[in-house]
Short mmCIF file of C-alpha atoms and ligand atoms in Angstrom, two decimals:
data_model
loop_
_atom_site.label_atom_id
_atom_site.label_comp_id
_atom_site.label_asym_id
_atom_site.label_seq_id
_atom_site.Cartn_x
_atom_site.Cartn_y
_atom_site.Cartn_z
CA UNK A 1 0.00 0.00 0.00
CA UNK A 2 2.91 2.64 0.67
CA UNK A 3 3.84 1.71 -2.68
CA UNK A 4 0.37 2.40 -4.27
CA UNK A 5 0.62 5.81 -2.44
CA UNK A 6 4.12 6.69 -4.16
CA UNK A 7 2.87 5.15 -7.82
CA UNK A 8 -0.50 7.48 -6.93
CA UNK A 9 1.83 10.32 -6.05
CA UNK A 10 4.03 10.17 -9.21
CA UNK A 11 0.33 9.91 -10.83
CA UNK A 12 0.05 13.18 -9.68
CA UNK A 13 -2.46 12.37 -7.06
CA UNK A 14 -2.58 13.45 -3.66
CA UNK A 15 -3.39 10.39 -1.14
CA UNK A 16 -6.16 11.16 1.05
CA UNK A 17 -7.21 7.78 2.89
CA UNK A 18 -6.31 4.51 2.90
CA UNK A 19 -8.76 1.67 3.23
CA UNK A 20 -7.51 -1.96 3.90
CA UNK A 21 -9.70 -4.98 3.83
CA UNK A 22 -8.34 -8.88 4.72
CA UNK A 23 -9.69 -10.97 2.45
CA UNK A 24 -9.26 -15.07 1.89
CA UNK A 25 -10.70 -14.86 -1.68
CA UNK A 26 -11.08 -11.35 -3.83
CA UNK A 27 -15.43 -11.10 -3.84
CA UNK A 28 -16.24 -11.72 -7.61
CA UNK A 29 -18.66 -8.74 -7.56
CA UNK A 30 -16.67 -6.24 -5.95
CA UNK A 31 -13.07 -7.20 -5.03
CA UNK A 32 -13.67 -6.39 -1.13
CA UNK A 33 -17.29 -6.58 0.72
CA UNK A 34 -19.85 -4.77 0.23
CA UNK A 35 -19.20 -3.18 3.91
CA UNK A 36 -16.15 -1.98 2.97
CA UNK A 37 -17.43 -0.53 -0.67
CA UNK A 38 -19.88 1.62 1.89
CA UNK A 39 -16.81 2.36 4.34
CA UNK A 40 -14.44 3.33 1.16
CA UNK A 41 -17.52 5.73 -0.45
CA UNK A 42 -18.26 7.56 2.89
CA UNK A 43 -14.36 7.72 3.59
CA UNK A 44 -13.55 9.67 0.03
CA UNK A 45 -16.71 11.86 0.59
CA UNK A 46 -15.49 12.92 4.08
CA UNK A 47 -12.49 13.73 2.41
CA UNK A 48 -13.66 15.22 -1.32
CA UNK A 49 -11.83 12.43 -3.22
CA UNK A 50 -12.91 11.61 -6.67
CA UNK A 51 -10.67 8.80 -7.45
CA UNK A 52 -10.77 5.32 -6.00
CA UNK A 53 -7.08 3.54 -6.65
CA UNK A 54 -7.45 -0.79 -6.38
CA UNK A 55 -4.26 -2.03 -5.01
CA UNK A 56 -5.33 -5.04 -6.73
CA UNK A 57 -6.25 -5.48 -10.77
CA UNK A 58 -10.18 -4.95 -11.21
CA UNK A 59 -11.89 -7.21 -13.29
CA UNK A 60 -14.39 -5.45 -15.87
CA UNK A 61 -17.29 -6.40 -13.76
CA UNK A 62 -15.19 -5.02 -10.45
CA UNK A 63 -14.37 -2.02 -11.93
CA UNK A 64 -18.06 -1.20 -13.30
CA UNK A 65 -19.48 -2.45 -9.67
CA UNK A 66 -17.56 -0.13 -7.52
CA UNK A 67 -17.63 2.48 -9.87
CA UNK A 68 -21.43 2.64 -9.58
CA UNK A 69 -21.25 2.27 -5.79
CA UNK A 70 -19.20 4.41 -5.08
CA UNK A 71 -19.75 7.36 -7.42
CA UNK A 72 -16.16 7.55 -7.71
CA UNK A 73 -13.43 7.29 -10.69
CA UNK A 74 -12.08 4.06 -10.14
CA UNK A 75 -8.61 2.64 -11.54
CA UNK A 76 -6.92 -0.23 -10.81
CA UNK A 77 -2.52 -0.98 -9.81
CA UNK A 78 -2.32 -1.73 -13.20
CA UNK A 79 -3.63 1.37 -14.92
CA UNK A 80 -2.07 3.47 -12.52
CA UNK A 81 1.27 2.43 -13.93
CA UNK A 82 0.37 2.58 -17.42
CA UNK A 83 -0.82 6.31 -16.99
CA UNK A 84 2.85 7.13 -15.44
CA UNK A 85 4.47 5.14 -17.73
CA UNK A 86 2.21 7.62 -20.62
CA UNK A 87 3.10 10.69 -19.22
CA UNK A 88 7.37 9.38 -19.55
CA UNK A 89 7.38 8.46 -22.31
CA UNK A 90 9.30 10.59 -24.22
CA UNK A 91 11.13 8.79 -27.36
CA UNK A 92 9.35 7.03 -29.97
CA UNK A 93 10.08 3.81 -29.48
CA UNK A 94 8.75 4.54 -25.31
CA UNK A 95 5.63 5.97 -26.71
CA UNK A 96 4.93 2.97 -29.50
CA UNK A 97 5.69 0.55 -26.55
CA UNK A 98 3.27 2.38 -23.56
CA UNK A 99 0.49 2.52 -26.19
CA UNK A 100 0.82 -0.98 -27.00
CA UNK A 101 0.49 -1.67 -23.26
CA UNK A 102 -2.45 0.42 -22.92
CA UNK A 103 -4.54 -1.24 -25.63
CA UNK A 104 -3.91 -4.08 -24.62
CA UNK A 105 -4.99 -3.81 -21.19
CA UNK A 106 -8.02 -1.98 -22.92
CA UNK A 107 -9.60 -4.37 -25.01
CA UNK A 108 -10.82 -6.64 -22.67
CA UNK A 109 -12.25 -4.26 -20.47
CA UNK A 110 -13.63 -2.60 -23.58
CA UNK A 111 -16.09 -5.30 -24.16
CA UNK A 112 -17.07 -5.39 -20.52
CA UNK A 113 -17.96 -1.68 -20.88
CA UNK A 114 -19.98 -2.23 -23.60
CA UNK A 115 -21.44 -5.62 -22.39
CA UNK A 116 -24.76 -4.30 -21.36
CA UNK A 117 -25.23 -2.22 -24.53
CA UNK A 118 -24.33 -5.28 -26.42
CA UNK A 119 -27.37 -7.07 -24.68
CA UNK A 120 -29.55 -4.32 -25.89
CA UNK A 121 -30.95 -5.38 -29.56
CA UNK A 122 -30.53 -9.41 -28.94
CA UNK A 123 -32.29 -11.53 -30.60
CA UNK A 124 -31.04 -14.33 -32.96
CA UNK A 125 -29.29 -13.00 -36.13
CA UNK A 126 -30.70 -9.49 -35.03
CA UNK A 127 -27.66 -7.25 -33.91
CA UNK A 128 -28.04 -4.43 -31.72
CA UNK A 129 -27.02 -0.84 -31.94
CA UNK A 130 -24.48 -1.25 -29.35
CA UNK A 131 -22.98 -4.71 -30.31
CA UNK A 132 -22.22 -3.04 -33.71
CA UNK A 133 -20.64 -0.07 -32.21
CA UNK A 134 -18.59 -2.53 -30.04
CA UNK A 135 -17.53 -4.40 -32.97
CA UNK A 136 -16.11 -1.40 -35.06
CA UNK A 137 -14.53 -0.15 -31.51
CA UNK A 138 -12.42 -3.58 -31.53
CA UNK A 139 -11.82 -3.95 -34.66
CA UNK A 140 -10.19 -0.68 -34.83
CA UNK A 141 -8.59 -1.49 -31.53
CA UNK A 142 -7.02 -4.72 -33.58
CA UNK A 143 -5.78 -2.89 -36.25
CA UNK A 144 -4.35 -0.62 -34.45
CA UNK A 145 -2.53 -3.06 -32.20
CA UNK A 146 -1.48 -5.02 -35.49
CA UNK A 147 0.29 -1.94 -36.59
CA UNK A 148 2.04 -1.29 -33.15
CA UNK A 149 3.46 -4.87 -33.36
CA UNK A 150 4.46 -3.96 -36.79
CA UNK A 151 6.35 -0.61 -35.82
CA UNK A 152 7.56 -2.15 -32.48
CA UNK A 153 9.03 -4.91 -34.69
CA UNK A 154 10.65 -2.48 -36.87
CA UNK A 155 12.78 -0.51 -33.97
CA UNK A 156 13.28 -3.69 -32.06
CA UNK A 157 15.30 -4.73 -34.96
CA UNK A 158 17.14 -1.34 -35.47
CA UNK A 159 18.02 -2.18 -31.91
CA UNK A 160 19.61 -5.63 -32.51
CA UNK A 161 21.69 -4.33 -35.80
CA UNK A 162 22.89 -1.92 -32.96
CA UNK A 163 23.66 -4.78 -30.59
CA UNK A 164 25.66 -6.38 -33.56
CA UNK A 165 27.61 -3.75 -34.51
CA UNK A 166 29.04 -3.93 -31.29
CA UNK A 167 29.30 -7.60 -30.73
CA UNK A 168 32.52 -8.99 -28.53
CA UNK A 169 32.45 -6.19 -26.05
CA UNK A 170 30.65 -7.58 -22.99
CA UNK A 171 28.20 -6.52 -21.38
CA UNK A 172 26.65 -5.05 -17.94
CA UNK A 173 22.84 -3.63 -17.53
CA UNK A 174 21.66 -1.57 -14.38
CA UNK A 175 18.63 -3.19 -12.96
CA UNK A 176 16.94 -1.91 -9.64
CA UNK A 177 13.53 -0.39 -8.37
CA UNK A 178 12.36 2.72 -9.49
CA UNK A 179 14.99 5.82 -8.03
CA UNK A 180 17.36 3.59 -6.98
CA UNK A 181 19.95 5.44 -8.26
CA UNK A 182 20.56 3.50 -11.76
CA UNK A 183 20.26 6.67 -14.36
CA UNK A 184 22.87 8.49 -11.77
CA UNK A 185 25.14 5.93 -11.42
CA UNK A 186 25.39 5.42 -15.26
CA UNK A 187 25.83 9.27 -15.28
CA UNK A 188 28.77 8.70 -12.46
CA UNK A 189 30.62 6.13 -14.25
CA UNK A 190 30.56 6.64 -17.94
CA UNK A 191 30.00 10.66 -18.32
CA UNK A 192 26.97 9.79 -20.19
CA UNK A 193 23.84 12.67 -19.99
CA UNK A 194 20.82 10.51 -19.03
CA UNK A 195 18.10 11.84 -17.19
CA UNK A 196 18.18 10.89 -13.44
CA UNK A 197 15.63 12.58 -11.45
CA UNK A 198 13.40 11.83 -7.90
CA UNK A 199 10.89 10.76 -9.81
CA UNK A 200 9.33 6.86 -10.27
CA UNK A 201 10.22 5.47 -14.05
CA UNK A 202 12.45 8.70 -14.87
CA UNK A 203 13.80 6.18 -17.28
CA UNK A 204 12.02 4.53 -19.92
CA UNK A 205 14.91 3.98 -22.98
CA UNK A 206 17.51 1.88 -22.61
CA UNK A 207 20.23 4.10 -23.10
CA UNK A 208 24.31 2.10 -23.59
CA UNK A 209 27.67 4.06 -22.96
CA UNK A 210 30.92 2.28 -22.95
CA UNK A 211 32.82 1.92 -19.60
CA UNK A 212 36.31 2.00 -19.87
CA UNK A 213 38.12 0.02 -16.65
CA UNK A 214 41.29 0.38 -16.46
CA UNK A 215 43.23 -2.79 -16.75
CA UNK A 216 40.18 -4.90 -17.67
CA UNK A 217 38.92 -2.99 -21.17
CA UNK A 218 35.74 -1.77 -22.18
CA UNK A 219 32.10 -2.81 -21.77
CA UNK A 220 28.97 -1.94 -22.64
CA UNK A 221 27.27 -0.11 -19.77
CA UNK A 222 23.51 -0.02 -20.25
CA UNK A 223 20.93 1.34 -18.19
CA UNK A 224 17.20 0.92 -18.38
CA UNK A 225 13.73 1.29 -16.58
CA UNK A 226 13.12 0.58 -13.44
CA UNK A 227 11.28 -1.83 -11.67
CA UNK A 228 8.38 -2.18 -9.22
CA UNK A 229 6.49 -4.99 -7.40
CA UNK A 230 4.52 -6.98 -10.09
CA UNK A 231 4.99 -4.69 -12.98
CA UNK A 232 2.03 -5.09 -14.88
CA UNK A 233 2.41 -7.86 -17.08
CA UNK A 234 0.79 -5.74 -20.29
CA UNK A 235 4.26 -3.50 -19.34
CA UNK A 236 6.76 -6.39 -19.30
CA UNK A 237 5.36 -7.72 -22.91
CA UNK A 238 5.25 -4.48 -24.81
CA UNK A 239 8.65 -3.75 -23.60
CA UNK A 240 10.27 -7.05 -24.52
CA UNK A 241 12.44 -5.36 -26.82
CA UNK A 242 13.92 -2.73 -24.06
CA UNK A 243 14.03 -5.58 -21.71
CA UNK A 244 15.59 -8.09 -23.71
CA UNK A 245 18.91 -6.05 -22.86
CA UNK A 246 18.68 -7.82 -19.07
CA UNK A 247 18.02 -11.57 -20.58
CA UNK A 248 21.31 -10.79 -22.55
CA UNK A 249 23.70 -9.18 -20.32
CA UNK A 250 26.96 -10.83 -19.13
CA UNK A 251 26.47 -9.58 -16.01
CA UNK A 252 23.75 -7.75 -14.30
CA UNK A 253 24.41 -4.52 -11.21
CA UNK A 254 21.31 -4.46 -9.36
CA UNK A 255 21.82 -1.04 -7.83
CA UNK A 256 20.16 -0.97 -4.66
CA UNK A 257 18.49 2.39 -2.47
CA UNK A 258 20.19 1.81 0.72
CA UNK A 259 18.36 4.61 2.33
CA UNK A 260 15.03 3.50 1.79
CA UNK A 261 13.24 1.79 4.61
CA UNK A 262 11.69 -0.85 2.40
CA UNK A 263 15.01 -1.68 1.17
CA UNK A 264 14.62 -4.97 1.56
CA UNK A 265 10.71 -5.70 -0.20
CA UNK A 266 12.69 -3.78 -2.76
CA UNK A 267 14.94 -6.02 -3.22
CA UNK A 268 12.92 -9.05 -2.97
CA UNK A 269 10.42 -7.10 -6.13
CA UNK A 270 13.34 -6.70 -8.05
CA UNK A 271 14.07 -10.33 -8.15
CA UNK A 272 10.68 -11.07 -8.69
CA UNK A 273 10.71 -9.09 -11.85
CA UNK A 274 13.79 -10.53 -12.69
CA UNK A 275 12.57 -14.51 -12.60
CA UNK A 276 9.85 -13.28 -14.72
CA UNK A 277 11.49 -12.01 -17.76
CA UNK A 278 13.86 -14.96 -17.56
CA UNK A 279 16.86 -13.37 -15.81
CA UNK A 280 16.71 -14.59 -12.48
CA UNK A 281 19.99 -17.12 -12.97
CA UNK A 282 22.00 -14.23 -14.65
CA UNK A 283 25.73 -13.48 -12.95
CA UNK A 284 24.68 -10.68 -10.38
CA UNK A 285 26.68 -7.54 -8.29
CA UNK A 286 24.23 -6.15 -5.54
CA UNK A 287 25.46 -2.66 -5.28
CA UNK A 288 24.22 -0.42 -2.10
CA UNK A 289 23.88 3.20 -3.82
CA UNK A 290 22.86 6.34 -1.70
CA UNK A 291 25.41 5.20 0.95
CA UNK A 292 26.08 8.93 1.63
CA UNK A 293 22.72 8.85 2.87
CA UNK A 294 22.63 5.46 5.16
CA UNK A 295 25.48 4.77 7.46
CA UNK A 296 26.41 1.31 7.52
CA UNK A 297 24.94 -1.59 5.69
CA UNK A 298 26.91 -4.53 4.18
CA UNK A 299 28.02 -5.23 0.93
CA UNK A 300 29.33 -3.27 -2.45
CA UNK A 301 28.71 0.61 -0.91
CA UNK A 302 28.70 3.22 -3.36
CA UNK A 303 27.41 6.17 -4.01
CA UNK A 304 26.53 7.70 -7.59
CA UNK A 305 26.24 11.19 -5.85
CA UNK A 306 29.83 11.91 -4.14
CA UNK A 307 31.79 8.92 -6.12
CA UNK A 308 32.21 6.85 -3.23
CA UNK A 309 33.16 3.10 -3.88
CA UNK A 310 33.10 3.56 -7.84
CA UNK A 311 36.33 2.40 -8.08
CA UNK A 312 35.74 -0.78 -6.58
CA UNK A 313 32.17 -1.07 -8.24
CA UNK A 314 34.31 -0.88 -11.83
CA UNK A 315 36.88 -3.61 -10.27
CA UNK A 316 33.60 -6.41 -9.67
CA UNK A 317 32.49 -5.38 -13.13
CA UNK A 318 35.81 -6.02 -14.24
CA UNK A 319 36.23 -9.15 -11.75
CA UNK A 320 32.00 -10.51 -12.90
CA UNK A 321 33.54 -10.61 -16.64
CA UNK A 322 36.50 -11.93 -16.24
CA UNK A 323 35.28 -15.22 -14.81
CA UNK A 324 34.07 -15.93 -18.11
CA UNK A 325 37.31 -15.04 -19.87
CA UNK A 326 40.07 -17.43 -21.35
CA UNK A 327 43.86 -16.59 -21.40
CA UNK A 328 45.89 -17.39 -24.30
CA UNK A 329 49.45 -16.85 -25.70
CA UNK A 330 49.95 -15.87 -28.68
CA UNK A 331 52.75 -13.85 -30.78
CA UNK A 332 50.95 -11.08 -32.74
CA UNK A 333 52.26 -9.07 -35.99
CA UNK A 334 52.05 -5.73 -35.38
CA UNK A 335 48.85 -3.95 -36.32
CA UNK A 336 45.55 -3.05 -35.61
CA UNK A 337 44.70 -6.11 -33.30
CA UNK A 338 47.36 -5.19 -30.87
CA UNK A 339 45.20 -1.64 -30.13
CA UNK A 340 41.79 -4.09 -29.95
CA UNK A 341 43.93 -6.41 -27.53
CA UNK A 342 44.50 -3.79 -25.11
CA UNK A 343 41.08 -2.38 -25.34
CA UNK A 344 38.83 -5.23 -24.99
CA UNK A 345 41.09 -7.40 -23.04
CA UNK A 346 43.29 -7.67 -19.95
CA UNK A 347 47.19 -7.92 -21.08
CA UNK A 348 49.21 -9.87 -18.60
CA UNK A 349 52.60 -9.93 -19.81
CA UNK A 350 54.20 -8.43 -23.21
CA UNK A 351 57.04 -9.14 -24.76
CA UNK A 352 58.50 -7.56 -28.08
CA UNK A 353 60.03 -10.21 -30.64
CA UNK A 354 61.12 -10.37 -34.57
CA UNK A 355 57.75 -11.81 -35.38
CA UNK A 356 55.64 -9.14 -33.56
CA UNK A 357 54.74 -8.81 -29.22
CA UNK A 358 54.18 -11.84 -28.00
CA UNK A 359 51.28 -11.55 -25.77
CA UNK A 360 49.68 -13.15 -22.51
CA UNK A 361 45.86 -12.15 -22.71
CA UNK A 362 42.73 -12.49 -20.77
CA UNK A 363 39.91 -11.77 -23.32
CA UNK A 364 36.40 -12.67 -24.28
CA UNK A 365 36.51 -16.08 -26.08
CA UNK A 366 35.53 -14.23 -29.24
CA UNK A 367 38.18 -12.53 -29.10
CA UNK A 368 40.38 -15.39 -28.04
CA UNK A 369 39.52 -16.94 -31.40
CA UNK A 370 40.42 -14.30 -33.50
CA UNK A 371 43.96 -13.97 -32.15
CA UNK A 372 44.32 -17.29 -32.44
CA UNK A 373 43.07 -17.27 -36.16
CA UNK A 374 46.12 -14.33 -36.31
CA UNK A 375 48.96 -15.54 -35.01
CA UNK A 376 50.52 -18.90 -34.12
CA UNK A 377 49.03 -19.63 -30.61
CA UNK A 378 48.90 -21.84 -27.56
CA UNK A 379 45.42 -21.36 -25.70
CA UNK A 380 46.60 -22.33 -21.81
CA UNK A 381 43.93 -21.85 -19.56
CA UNK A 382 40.39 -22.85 -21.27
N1 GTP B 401 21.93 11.11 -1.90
C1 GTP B 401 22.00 10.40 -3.02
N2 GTP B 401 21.04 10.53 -3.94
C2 GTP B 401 21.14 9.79 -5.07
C3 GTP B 401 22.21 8.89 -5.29
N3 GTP B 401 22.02 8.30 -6.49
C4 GTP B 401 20.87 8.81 -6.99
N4 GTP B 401 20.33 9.71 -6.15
C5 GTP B 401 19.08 10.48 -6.34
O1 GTP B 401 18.00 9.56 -6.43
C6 GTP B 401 17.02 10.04 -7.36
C7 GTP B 401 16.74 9.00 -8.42
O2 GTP B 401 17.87 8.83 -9.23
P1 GTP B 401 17.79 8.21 -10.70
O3 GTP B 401 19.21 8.01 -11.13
O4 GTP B 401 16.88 8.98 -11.57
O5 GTP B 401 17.12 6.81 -10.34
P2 GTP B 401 16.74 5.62 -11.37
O6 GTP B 401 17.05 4.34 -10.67
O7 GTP B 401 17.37 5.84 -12.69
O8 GTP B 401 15.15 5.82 -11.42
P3 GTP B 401 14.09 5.43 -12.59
O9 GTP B 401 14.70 5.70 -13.92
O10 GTP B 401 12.96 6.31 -12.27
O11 GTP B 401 13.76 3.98 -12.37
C8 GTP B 401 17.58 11.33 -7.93
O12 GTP B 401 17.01 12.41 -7.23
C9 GTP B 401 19.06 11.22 -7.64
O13 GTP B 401 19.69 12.48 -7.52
C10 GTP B 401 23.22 8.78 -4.27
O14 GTP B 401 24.17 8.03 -4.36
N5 GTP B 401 23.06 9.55 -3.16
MG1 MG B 402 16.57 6.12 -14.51
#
């Protein structure tokens, strides 16, 4: 519920009550008893509220019930987060992706809407005013879906030509809950310009820098949006694309809010979302961000805002990646692939000979291959 509250808040809502009910089963009719429908509609009148927020997702029949009981606006967890994620979305491909979201959680609840008008000219092969209306509202609903898909499709690949053009540099992506810090900390360590704000799902594009470490080459930094407890499921499928970034990361930094007091239910969503989108196995740093603000704590510390513990955030990037590297030896000729040796991997010893510098890397095993394609070589440590 103190999560609803925030969500509501970055809705641009001001919370005036809060009413809980415990419940074994959700009632069919109207979510929580009809008590506690009376108790919610005199609470919002004392108080001049005109929305009613369900921390739970309203079926059509739910949402029509309480709606009419209550003689308030009523929206549901889900649409909530849609409406946030509407009024962030800034870029194209954020916008395409919301809207397909939105329609989606829609269409359903479009027929229950129109359910009772639908009933209105029955009769067999007879077809009412309303049914027809309903008909041309979904089928322009489909269409319109059909094309998102379509131009969805279209950036998603854009996206993955990107990916290949920069194929063999490994990669970390940010993950956390909403204003964790992620945006800031991707400011802090690559220079990039993203906005980072105290605001829920500032971010909605992925947005990739590379991160140079020293001694350990570059990788691709990527940061993306954030999560929260059960983000809608509508959300999680028309942002595949952005989210595909976390299924394919070498390594993931879940950057943590060590200053907030649910830290820990934080936590705990995060790796909910993860498991769902199919990430929950991925090589993982936990890094405790806002340290300047919470004394003590275990763990990676760091903090995006005064720079504290970047160094050694950059060394368990470096150290995450490096499990999964090979070392070989291999004499080189000089030329370009000596300058991509010391960029994309870690050079142990070097020695300069007739034949070119004969090297002792720690590298990607793409890269691995290619040297050894170059030169004469002697892989020692697979
Ligand atoms: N004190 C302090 N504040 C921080 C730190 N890191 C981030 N913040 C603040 O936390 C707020 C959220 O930061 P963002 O970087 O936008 O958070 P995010 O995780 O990218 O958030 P979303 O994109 O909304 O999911 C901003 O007001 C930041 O200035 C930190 O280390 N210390
Ligand atoms: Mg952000």
């Amino acid at each position: 519920m103190v999560e609803l509250a925030e969500l509501a808040r970055a809705a641009g809502a001001e919370v005036c009550a809060t009413v809980v009910q415990e419940r074994n089963r959700p009632h069919p009719a109207t979510l929580v008893g009809s008590g506690k429908v009376a108790e919610a509609a005199e609470v919002a009148s004392a108080a001049s509220a005109t929305t009613l927020i369900s921390n739970r997702d309203l079926s059509p029949r739910q949402l029509r019930n309480l709606a009419d009981a209550t003689k308030l606006k009523v929206i549901d967890r889900t649409q909530l987060i849609l409406d946030i994620f509407a009024s962030r979305a800034r870029t194209r491909e954020a916008q395409l992706q919301v809207e397909l979201a939105q329609l989606t959680y829609l269409l359903p609840r479009l027929v229950g809407a129109r359910a009772n008008l639908s009933r209105t000219g029955g009769g067999i092969g007879t077809r009412g005013p309303g049914e027809t209306q309903l008909e041309v509202d979904r089928r322009r609903l489909r269409l319109r879906l059909g094309r998102l898909q379509h131009d969805i499709e279209a950036v998603r690949s854009d996206r993955q030509t990107q990916r290949g053009a920069r194929q063999g540099l490994p990669s970390a992506v940010l993950v956390g809950y909403t204003n964790a810090g992620k945006s800031t900390l991707m400011n802090a360590l690559t220079g990039a310009d993203v906005l980072a704000k105290d605001a829920l799902f500032a971010t909605l594009d992925p947005t990739a820098r590379l991160l140079k470490i020293p001694d350990a080459g570059e990788v691709i930094l990527s940061d993306t949006v954030g999560f929260v407890h059960d983000l809608p499921h509508q959300l999680v499928a028309a942002f595949r694309a952005t989210l595909e970034e976390v299924t394919l990361a070498d390594v993931l930094v879940h950057v943590v809010d060590a200053a907030s007091p649910r830290m820990q239910e934080q936590i705990e969503a995060v790796e909910a979302v993860l498991r769902e989108l199919g990430a929950g196995e991925q090589p993982r740093i936990t890094v405790m961000n806002k340290c300047d603000l919470a004394p003590g704590g275990e763990g990676l510390r760091v903090s995006a805002r005064t720079g504290q513990g970047l160094d050694d955030l950059r060394a368990a990037i470096a150290g995450a990646l490096g499990r999964g590297h090979v070392r070989v030896h291999v004499v080189l000729p000089y030329g370009p692939l000596l300058d991509l040796v010391h960029r994309r991997g870690r050079v142990l010893s070097e020695r300069y000979v007739e034949a070119g510098v004969e090297l002792e890397v720690e590298c990607p095993p793409t890269l691995a291959a290619r040297l050894e394609r170059a030169a004469g070589s002697h892989p020692t440590d697979r």
